[in-house]
Amino acid sequence: MIEIPTDLPAELVPLSWLIGVWEGSGVLDYAVGDDHTNLEFGQRISFSHDGLPYLSYSSFSWKLDDEHTPLSVETGYWRLSRKLIEGDAGPAMLPGVGTQPFTTAQSVEALRNSHGGFDLDVSIIHPDGVSEIYVGQVAGPRIDLATDAVVRTAGAKEYTAATRLYGLVENHLLWAWDIAALGQELRTHSSGRLAKVD
């Protein structure tokens, strides 16, 4: 059962099923030429909010070896996609001016798209010099995302596109991540199954 926190901004209600800490395992399976990486990993994902209309996201993964060797980390922000107006905060630390928009469930319904879901903007940053901007939608307990832009620092490895799928199935967070990297077309990269632990 999904519990919606009483202090949740109205714009986050469509994403409320994500809020919390999820932990479990997954499989990485990716080939580049003759090099094939296949391993199981552990993962901990957190979705939280601080009263503003976006979710903070963090993920930490580790190999399932004796040392629990760190594998990857990423952080980011998830929000409903809409044009920001004067009542919204930003850019930078500038406060919003006037009435804040979309503060009730009824007003958020105006953001529903023609497919019955809500469009999303997701930004994810990796410490290896890659930043991803995803667009997609949340429709009930399913999220579909595809990169709109990938930005890399001069020293980052080649990484050009990705898709991500998230779903709530039998109270577990299931996800799949396809990537185009290291000269490869978009293909399966990793997937996981996580249970809510907090």
C-alpha positions as CSV (number, residue, x, y, z in Angstrom):
1,M,0.0,0.0,0.0
2,I,1.2,3.5,-0.9
3,E,1.1,6.1,1.8
4,I,1.2,9.7,0.7
5,P,2.9,12.0,3.2
6,T,0.8,14.8,4.5
7,D,3.5,17.4,3.8
8,L,4.0,16.3,0.1
9,P,3.8,19.1,-2.5
10,A,0.8,18.4,-4.8
11,E,3.1,18.1,-7.8
12,L,4.8,15.1,-6.3
13,V,1.6,13.0,-5.8
14,P,2.1,11.2,-9.2
15,L,5.6,10.2,-8.0
16,S,4.7,9.5,-4.4
17,W,5.1,5.7,-4.8
18,L,8.8,6.2,-5.3
19,I,9.5,8.0,-2.0
20,G,11.6,6.1,0.4
21,V,14.7,3.9,0.4
22,W,14.8,0.8,-1.7
23,E,17.4,-2.0,-1.6
24,G,18.0,-5.2,-3.5
25,S,20.1,-6.6,-6.3
26,G,20.4,-6.6,-10.0
27,V,22.3,-7.9,-13.0
28,L,24.8,-6.0,-15.3
29,D,25.1,-7.6,-18.7
30,Y,26.9,-5.5,-21.4
31,A,29.2,-6.5,-24.3
32,V,31.7,-4.3,-26.2
33,G,33.4,-6.3,-28.9
34,D,34.9,-9.4,-27.4
35,D,34.7,-7.9,-23.9
36,H,31.6,-9.0,-22.0
37,T,30.7,-7.8,-18.5
38,N,28.2,-9.9,-16.6
39,L,27.9,-9.6,-12.9
40,E,25.4,-9.4,-10.1
41,F,25.3,-6.3,-7.9
42,G,23.7,-4.8,-4.8
43,Q,21.9,-1.5,-4.9
44,R,20.4,1.1,-2.6
45,I,18.2,3.9,-4.1
46,S,16.7,6.8,-2.2
47,F,13.9,9.2,-3.3
48,S,13.2,12.0,-0.9
49,H,11.8,15.6,-1.0
50,D,12.4,18.7,1.0
51,G,9.1,20.5,0.6
52,L,9.8,21.7,-3.0
53,P,8.1,20.2,-6.0
54,Y,10.8,17.7,-7.0
55,L,12.3,14.5,-5.8
56,S,15.9,14.2,-4.8
57,Y,17.4,10.9,-6.1
58,S,20.5,9.0,-5.2
59,S,21.7,5.5,-6.1
60,F,24.7,3.5,-4.8
61,S,25.7,0.1,-6.3
62,W,28.3,-2.5,-5.3
63,K,29.6,-5.8,-6.5
64,L,28.4,-8.8,-4.7
65,D,31.9,-9.9,-3.8
66,D,33.4,-10.4,-0.4
67,E,34.6,-6.8,-0.2
68,H,31.3,-5.3,-1.5
69,T,33.4,-3.3,-4.0
70,P,31.7,0.0,-4.9
71,L,30.4,-0.2,-8.5
72,S,28.6,3.1,-9.2
73,V,26.9,6.1,-7.7
74,E,24.6,8.7,-9.2
75,T,22.4,11.6,-8.0
76,G,19.7,13.7,-9.5
77,Y,16.3,15.3,-9.4
78,W,12.9,14.2,-10.7
79,R,10.0,16.6,-11.4
80,L,6.8,16.9,-13.4
81,S,7.6,18.6,-16.7
82,R,6.1,22.1,-17.1
83,K,7.0,25.6,-17.9
84,L,8.3,27.4,-14.8
85,I,6.6,30.8,-14.1
86,E,7.2,33.8,-11.8
87,G,5.7,32.0,-8.7
88,D,8.4,29.2,-9.0
89,A,11.8,29.7,-7.4
90,G,14.9,30.1,-9.5
91,P,17.1,30.4,-11.3
92,A,19.8,29.8,-8.7
93,M,18.7,31.0,-5.3
94,L,16.1,33.6,-6.5
95,P,12.8,33.1,-4.7
96,G,9.5,32.9,-6.6
97,V,7.4,36.1,-7.0
98,G,3.7,35.9,-6.4
99,T,1.5,32.9,-6.1
100,Q,3.0,29.4,-6.2
101,P,1.4,27.4,-9.0
102,F,0.0,23.8,-8.8
103,T,-0.5,23.6,-5.0
104,T,-3.7,21.4,-5.1
105,A,-4.4,18.0,-6.6
106,Q,-7.1,19.6,-8.8
107,S,-4.6,22.1,-10.3
108,V,-2.0,19.3,-10.9
109,E,-4.6,17.4,-12.9
110,A,-4.2,20.2,-15.6
111,L,-0.7,18.8,-16.2
112,R,-2.0,15.4,-17.2
113,N,-0.9,14.5,-20.8
114,S,-3.0,13.1,-23.6
115,H,-2.0,9.6,-22.7
116,G,-3.3,9.9,-19.1
117,G,0.1,10.3,-17.4
118,F,2.3,13.2,-16.4
119,D,5.3,14.3,-18.4
120,L,8.6,14.2,-16.5
121,D,12.0,15.9,-16.5
122,V,14.8,14.0,-14.8
123,S,18.4,15.0,-14.4
124,I,21.0,12.5,-13.3
125,I,24.7,13.2,-12.6
126,H,27.5,10.7,-12.5
127,P,30.9,11.4,-10.9
128,D,32.7,10.2,-14.0
129,G,31.9,13.3,-15.9
130,V,28.5,12.3,-17.4
131,S,25.3,14.3,-16.9
132,E,22.0,13.0,-18.4
133,I,18.7,14.9,-19.0
134,Y,15.8,12.5,-19.4
135,V,12.3,13.2,-20.6
136,G,9.4,10.8,-20.2
137,Q,6.3,10.1,-18.3
138,V,4.8,8.6,-15.1
139,A,1.5,6.7,-15.6
140,G,0.4,5.2,-12.4
141,P,3.1,2.9,-11.1
142,R,5.2,3.0,-14.3
143,I,7.9,5.4,-15.5
144,D,9.4,5.5,-19.0
145,L,12.4,7.7,-19.6
146,A,14.7,8.5,-22.5
147,T,17.7,10.8,-22.7
148,D,17.0,14.2,-24.3
149,A,20.6,15.2,-23.8
150,V,23.9,13.7,-22.5
151,V,26.7,16.0,-21.6
152,R,30.3,14.7,-21.0
153,T,33.4,16.3,-19.7
154,A,36.5,16.1,-21.9
155,G,37.9,13.1,-20.0
156,A,34.6,11.1,-19.7
157,K,34.2,7.8,-21.6
158,E,31.9,7.8,-24.6
159,Y,28.2,7.6,-23.6
160,T,25.6,8.9,-26.0
161,A,22.1,7.8,-25.0
162,A,20.0,5.8,-22.5
163,T,16.5,4.7,-21.6
164,R,15.2,3.8,-18.2
165,L,12.1,2.0,-17.1
166,Y,10.8,1.8,-13.5
167,G,7.7,0.0,-12.2
168,L,6.1,-0.9,-9.0
169,V,5.3,-4.7,-9.1
170,E,4.1,-6.6,-6.1
171,N,5.5,-3.9,-3.8
172,H,9.0,-4.1,-5.4
173,L,10.7,-1.4,-7.5
174,L,11.8,-3.0,-10.7
175,W,13.9,-1.1,-13.2
176,A,15.8,-1.6,-16.5
177,W,18.5,0.6,-18.0
178,D,19.6,0.5,-21.6
179,I,22.6,2.5,-22.8
180,A,24.5,3.4,-25.9
181,A,28.2,3.7,-24.9
182,L,31.7,2.8,-26.0
183,G,30.7,2.7,-29.7
184,Q,27.6,0.5,-29.2
185,E,24.1,1.2,-30.3
186,L,21.4,1.4,-27.6
187,R,21.2,-2.0,-25.9
188,T,20.4,-3.7,-22.6
189,H,22.8,-2.7,-19.8
190,S,21.4,-3.6,-16.4
191,S,18.2,-4.2,-14.4
192,G,17.3,-4.7,-10.8
193,R,14.6,-5.6,-8.2
194,L,14.5,-3.6,-5.0
195,A,12.3,-3.8,-1.8
196,K,11.4,-0.8,0.3
197,V,13.5,-0.7,3.4
198,D,12.5,2.7,4.8
